[in-house]
Amino acid sequence: MTDTIPTIAALRERLSIMDRVRPPKGCAALSLGLACLDAALPGGGLVRGGVHEFLPAPADAGCHGFVASILSGLPPGPILWCRYRDKGDPLGLAEMPYGPGLAALGLDAGRLILIRPDNADDALWALEEALRCPGLAAVVGDGVMPGPVAGRRLQLAAEDGQTLGILILPPLGRPPPSTSLTRWHVTSQGDRPAHEDGGRPRWLVSLLRARGGGSQGRASRWEVVWDDTAFRLRLALPLADGPVAAAE
Amino acid sequence: MSGPLALTLAGQGGIRLYAVDALATADGLRPGMLLADARALSPDLIAMPANPAADRAALARLAIWAQRYTPQAATDGTDGLILDITGCTHLLGGEERLLTDLADRLGRAGLTCRLAVGDTGAAAWGWARHRSATAGPVLPTGTRSWVSLLSLPLAALRLDEGVCKDLARVGLRSVGDLQRQPRAPLAARFGTGPLRRLDRMLGVAADPVVPEMATPGWQVHRAFADPIMTRDAIETALLMLLRDLSIRLEAAGRGVRRLRLTCLRTDTTAQNISIGTARPVRDPQGLLNLFRERFDKIDPGFGIEMMELTATGTDSFTGEQAGLAVGGGDAFAVMGLLDRLVNRLGEDQVGHPLPRDTHRPEQVMELVREVEGKTDTGTLCSPTLRKLPACRTAADATTPTSPWPKPQPTRPLPARPRTWAMEGPRPLLLLHPPEPVQVGSGLSWRGHYLPIDWLEGPERIRPDWWRARIGPTRDYYRAQLADGRRLWLFRTVDDRGAWYLHGLCA
């Protein structure tokens, strides 16, 4: 962004709005709650009217935790949470998002509309319908892995409804490329025990991909901690005896 | 056809008489006789087989026909009709004229009848069958009818034959005889049956009429000249039905909550599909969309010859007005979405989490069905289901100060939601049922050994003492594995001391 000619800059800006990587005029993106994370994204946060993908590690709730912490910053409105588990998923059909746990991350489970489709087709259909619905604050597809066509359909549906779409993918080693706006990888990181001023949710967040490419030259890995007293994210201080985080 | 006539039915010991006409009665024939004996008594007897099922069906049809006099018409036994004509007699100019009209019409249809009007169903039954030939069919009202009723024979009480004989053996032959007896010894000896029948006849106890068929309030149907089979034809027919229904609902100011579509096929089988909505709806197109998700369940077979649409649940319609409220349009969009989700995925698959007042972690969060509008059992919290959070308004659109404003992330200050507040650490994803694990220096789960970094706890959670089924007390721990994952484990406080994995912490 080193253009000196203002017209070109304005055109760039306009193109990026048309490309949905930047929120349209008068709208703000959803902040991730941490300035350095927001700065890595061209929209200055998660842009509505698009799908954002989050890739978890197997049997790890860290990714769900990071998503819940982001959703806690949403303006009021119901959130549709579509939980789907493939038969091959290591956790099976047993686990569910849990109200008290969500509350600890600032998200009121009373806002959720929880749906549990039996098959992937129903899950994708439900997500598409929900993304087209203007009344929802966000739509979360938990455990849903859309194919290339379905992914594109979801993206278009989100553009139609101007809804924030979030996909928590099933834990895959190498998910195929998609048309979503951003893709993140989140894993839990060890924290100090509680009696040593630790025991907080701590995640390693990597921005794998952001359409519109905002992250050149900047770090795209952060180690963040959920501060359970201030109820906000903050960058983790490197552990004395743990792996050194690439925090700035 | 001359000569005595009797209908016969296979009975004990051979073919027995089922019903006899007046000529046969004059010859001394009675129902229940063996046909061979009857032929001996009356050589020119014409015997034909009886068909009780068809008789019952014909009587039921007659009961529905009798709804011309009152909606409360029902069959009564195998040979009677009972009509609750309360408030209906003025339409024909009084009870006498109603009886005349009814007798005329039945006579023209070739049916003989004995009619009676009484205060109670039991009184009318007895009066119709057992009054003396000179008495009129209409009983006086109130206790003035007692004189007539008490003079009736005991059979007028519609008692079992055996009970009647027993009562006759102790010298009770008329209703009056029974009424004058002390009640307690009578009940002790003959049961409460005779007394109950007496009370119902005299109007002391209630004797309601259960109508043959409740008139469906909201039903439309359409029969087709040719059976229809294609999806398009079914959809068009359904839309026409929905329009018919919608007009009637609109006149009554109501909307449907539950609809049932019955497709009657040419092979005389019926198929049902039902839909439910979260709020009263009567928009034909919207309802058709809800049915569309279910159309795959219809198998037309060789064709559908009739479609019937019944609104099994309706509510007063408040729709359009509420839409005028702030944010209402969005709220209605969400309601419409919920209806579509519920009708495709099933009612159990769409839920709204509500906190419950219990100690058991797996029962703290209850999923309330969206359609029901209330919790099923046992919740102590207020069942405020349809209260969706306020939809997002224009407040998040910040006013721009420059033509191309730098995107300013907005983020309201989060706070711990009060309703879900818990003392100790709670998992983000709860496993239910809990998974058995082994805990030593590390954790063995599904054949994997996972070293534990630290273990935090215990937090003792007892079962709900106010409930009957009490499981063991549990000691909960939060463990961090060496790879950074945090788990929620518990150990049962009993002889086994078994470890379970109950959730994944963020």
PDB file of C-alpha atoms in Angstrom, chain B residues 79-196:
ATOM      1  CA  ASP B  79     -79.802 -49.882  18.499  1.00  0.00           C
ATOM      2  CA  GLY B  80     -80.124 -46.287  19.605  1.00  0.00           C
ATOM      3  CA  LEU B  81     -79.164 -42.730  18.921  1.00  0.00           C
ATOM      4  CA  ILE B  82     -78.787 -40.043  21.509  1.00  0.00           C
ATOM      5  CA  LEU B  83     -79.063 -36.386  20.629  1.00  0.00           C
ATOM      6  CA  ASP B  84     -78.267 -33.579  23.005  1.00  0.00           C
ATOM      7  CA  ILE B  85     -80.846 -31.071  21.797  1.00  0.00           C
ATOM      8  CA  THR B  86     -80.163 -28.482  24.485  1.00  0.00           C
ATOM      9  CA  GLY B  87     -80.531 -25.090  22.852  1.00  0.00           C
ATOM     10  CA  CYS B  88     -81.417 -26.526  19.455  1.00  0.00           C
ATOM     11  CA  THR B  89     -85.181 -27.089  19.714  1.00  0.00           C
ATOM     12  CA  HIS B  90     -86.222 -23.527  18.921  1.00  0.00           C
ATOM     13  CA  LEU B  91     -84.879 -24.006  15.402  1.00  0.00           C
ATOM     14  CA  LEU B  92     -87.771 -26.385  14.708  1.00  0.00           C
ATOM     15  CA  GLY B  93     -90.300 -24.747  16.985  1.00  0.00           C
ATOM     16  CA  GLY B  94     -90.039 -26.780  20.157  1.00  0.00           C
ATOM     17  CA  GLU B  95     -89.425 -30.311  21.351  1.00  0.00           C
ATOM     18  CA  GLU B  96     -92.742 -31.724  20.117  1.00  0.00           C
ATOM     19  CA  ARG B  97     -92.233 -30.448  16.620  1.00  0.00           C
ATOM     20  CA  LEU B  98     -88.655 -31.644  16.560  1.00  0.00           C
ATOM     21  CA  LEU B  99     -89.873 -35.125  17.448  1.00  0.00           C
ATOM     22  CA  THR B 100     -92.565 -34.982  14.770  1.00  0.00           C
ATOM     23  CA  ASP B 101     -90.045 -33.863  12.188  1.00  0.00           C
ATOM     24  CA  LEU B 102     -87.573 -36.580  13.207  1.00  0.00           C
ATOM     25  CA  ALA B 103     -90.255 -39.278  13.185  1.00  0.00           C
ATOM     26  CA  ASP B 104     -91.474 -38.159   9.760  1.00  0.00           C
ATOM     27  CA  ARG B 105     -88.042 -38.232   8.224  1.00  0.00           C
ATOM     28  CA  LEU B 106     -87.140 -41.606   9.733  1.00  0.00           C
ATOM     29  CA  GLY B 107     -90.515 -42.987   8.625  1.00  0.00           C
ATOM     30  CA  ARG B 108     -89.926 -41.835   5.092  1.00  0.00           C
ATOM     31  CA  ALA B 109     -86.540 -43.570   5.186  1.00  0.00           C
ATOM     32  CA  GLY B 110     -88.347 -46.794   6.138  1.00  0.00           C
ATOM     33  CA  LEU B 111     -87.126 -46.864   9.724  1.00  0.00           C
ATOM     34  CA  THR B 112     -89.348 -47.485  12.700  1.00  0.00           C
ATOM     35  CA  CYS B 113     -88.419 -45.566  15.797  1.00  0.00           C
ATOM     36  CA  ARG B 114     -89.383 -44.918  19.382  1.00  0.00           C
ATOM     37  CA  LEU B 115     -88.569 -41.393  20.458  1.00  0.00           C
ATOM     38  CA  ALA B 116     -88.419 -39.756  23.847  1.00  0.00           C
ATOM     39  CA  VAL B 117     -87.220 -36.469  25.255  1.00  0.00           C
ATOM     40  CA  GLY B 118     -85.918 -36.275  28.795  1.00  0.00           C
ATOM     41  CA  ASP B 119     -83.716 -34.189  31.040  1.00  0.00           C
ATOM     42  CA  THR B 120     -80.935 -36.760  30.938  1.00  0.00           C
ATOM     43  CA  GLY B 121     -79.729 -39.281  28.443  1.00  0.00           C
ATOM     44  CA  ALA B 122     -80.489 -42.162  30.784  1.00  0.00           C
ATOM     45  CA  ALA B 123     -84.040 -40.926  31.379  1.00  0.00           C
ATOM     46  CA  ALA B 124     -84.675 -40.564  27.666  1.00  0.00           C
ATOM     47  CA  TRP B 125     -83.258 -44.058  27.070  1.00  0.00           C
ATOM     48  CA  GLY B 126     -85.570 -45.610  29.641  1.00  0.00           C
ATOM     49  CA  TRP B 127     -88.590 -43.578  28.604  1.00  0.00           C
ATOM     50  CA  ALA B 128     -88.168 -44.415  24.937  1.00  0.00           C
ATOM     51  CA  ARG B 129     -87.949 -48.134  25.521  1.00  0.00           C
ATOM     52  CA  HIS B 130     -90.104 -48.859  28.527  1.00  0.00           C
ATOM     53  CA  ARG B 131     -92.856 -46.262  28.836  1.00  0.00           C
ATOM     54  CA  SER B 132     -96.472 -47.415  28.793  1.00  0.00           C
ATOM     55  CA  ALA B 133     -98.198 -47.238  25.437  1.00  0.00           C
ATOM     56  CA  THR B 134    -100.431 -44.365  26.466  1.00  0.00           C
ATOM     57  CA  ALA B 135     -97.699 -42.004  27.726  1.00  0.00           C
ATOM     58  CA  GLY B 136     -96.410 -39.152  25.587  1.00  0.00           C
ATOM     59  CA  PRO B 137     -92.836 -39.072  24.404  1.00  0.00           C
ATOM     60  CA  VAL B 138     -91.827 -35.840  26.148  1.00  0.00           C
ATOM     61  CA  LEU B 139     -91.021 -36.001  29.844  1.00  0.00           C
ATOM     62  CA  PRO B 140     -91.666 -32.974  32.035  1.00  0.00           C
ATOM     63  CA  THR B 141     -88.563 -31.165  33.253  1.00  0.00           C
ATOM     64  CA  GLY B 142     -86.920 -31.333  36.659  1.00  0.00           C
ATOM     65  CA  THR B 143     -88.349 -33.396  39.532  1.00  0.00           C
ATOM     66  CA  ARG B 144     -91.790 -33.341  37.915  1.00  0.00           C
ATOM     67  CA  SER B 145     -90.548 -36.082  35.622  1.00  0.00           C
ATOM     68  CA  TRP B 146     -89.750 -38.314  38.601  1.00  0.00           C
ATOM     69  CA  VAL B 147     -93.328 -39.533  38.937  1.00  0.00           C
ATOM     70  CA  SER B 148     -93.168 -40.928  35.424  1.00  0.00           C
ATOM     71  CA  LEU B 149     -89.636 -42.249  35.722  1.00  0.00           C
ATOM     72  CA  LEU B 150     -90.129 -43.975  39.074  1.00  0.00           C
ATOM     73  CA  SER B 151     -93.023 -45.965  37.648  1.00  0.00           C
ATOM     74  CA  LEU B 152     -90.815 -47.472  34.941  1.00  0.00           C
ATOM     75  CA  PRO B 153     -89.677 -51.092  35.257  1.00  0.00           C
ATOM     76  CA  LEU B 154     -86.151 -51.732  36.445  1.00  0.00           C
ATOM     77  CA  ALA B 155     -85.040 -52.662  32.939  1.00  0.00           C
ATOM     78  CA  ALA B 156     -85.409 -48.972  32.087  1.00  0.00           C
ATOM     79  CA  LEU B 157     -82.253 -48.374  34.130  1.00  0.00           C
ATOM     80  CA  ARG B 158     -80.263 -50.224  31.462  1.00  0.00           C
ATOM     81  CA  LEU B 159     -78.831 -52.684  33.924  1.00  0.00           C
ATOM     82  CA  ASP B 160     -77.298 -56.036  33.090  1.00  0.00           C
ATOM     83  CA  GLU B 161     -79.858 -58.799  32.895  1.00  0.00           C
ATOM     84  CA  GLY B 162     -78.284 -60.649  35.804  1.00  0.00           C
ATOM     85  CA  VAL B 163     -78.444 -57.631  38.092  1.00  0.00           C
ATOM     86  CA  CYS B 164     -82.050 -57.046  37.055  1.00  0.00           C
ATOM     87  CA  LYS B 165     -82.955 -60.629  37.994  1.00  0.00           C
ATOM     88  CA  ASP B 166     -81.133 -60.349  41.326  1.00  0.00           C
ATOM     89  CA  LEU B 167     -83.023 -57.153  42.140  1.00  0.00           C
ATOM     90  CA  ALA B 168     -86.293 -58.717  41.093  1.00  0.00           C
ATOM     91  CA  ARG B 169     -85.572 -61.656  43.428  1.00  0.00           C
ATOM     92  CA  VAL B 170     -85.478 -59.298  46.423  1.00  0.00           C
ATOM     93  CA  GLY B 171     -88.738 -57.738  45.315  1.00  0.00           C
ATOM     94  CA  LEU B 172     -87.488 -54.626  43.527  1.00  0.00           C
ATOM     95  CA  ARG B 173     -89.334 -54.373  40.255  1.00  0.00           C
ATOM     96  CA  SER B 174     -89.623 -50.687  39.376  1.00  0.00           C
ATOM     97  CA  VAL B 175     -87.262 -47.757  39.435  1.00  0.00           C
ATOM     98  CA  GLY B 176     -89.286 -46.346  42.332  1.00  0.00           C
ATOM     99  CA  ASP B 177     -88.698 -49.496  44.374  1.00  0.00           C
ATOM    100  CA  LEU B 178     -84.994 -49.062  43.951  1.00  0.00           C
ATOM    101  CA  GLN B 179     -85.072 -45.363  44.711  1.00  0.00           C
ATOM    102  CA  ARG B 180     -86.855 -45.921  48.012  1.00  0.00           C
ATOM    103  CA  GLN B 181     -84.226 -48.356  49.322  1.00  0.00           C
ATOM    104  CA  PRO B 182     -81.430 -47.175  51.646  1.00  0.00           C
ATOM    105  CA  ARG B 183     -78.447 -46.665  49.412  1.00  0.00           C
ATOM    106  CA  ALA B 184     -75.585 -48.067  51.476  1.00  0.00           C
ATOM    107  CA  PRO B 185     -76.897 -51.657  51.907  1.00  0.00           C
ATOM    108  CA  LEU B 186     -77.952 -51.656  48.260  1.00  0.00           C
ATOM    109  CA  ALA B 187     -74.475 -50.655  47.135  1.00  0.00           C
ATOM    110  CA  ALA B 188     -72.916 -53.245  49.433  1.00  0.00           C
ATOM    111  CA  ARG B 189     -75.059 -56.008  47.943  1.00  0.00           C
ATOM    112  CA  PHE B 190     -75.408 -55.118  44.289  1.00  0.00           C
ATOM    113  CA  GLY B 191     -72.454 -52.819  43.684  1.00  0.00           C
ATOM    114  CA  THR B 192     -72.665 -49.168  42.806  1.00  0.00           C
ATOM    115  CA  GLY B 193     -73.873 -49.861  39.261  1.00  0.00           C
ATOM    116  CA  PRO B 194     -77.642 -49.682  39.833  1.00  0.00           C
ATOM    117  CA  LEU B 195     -77.333 -46.580  41.999  1.00  0.00           C
ATOM    118  CA  ARG B 196     -75.142 -44.859  39.482  1.00  0.00           C
TER     119      ARG B 196
END
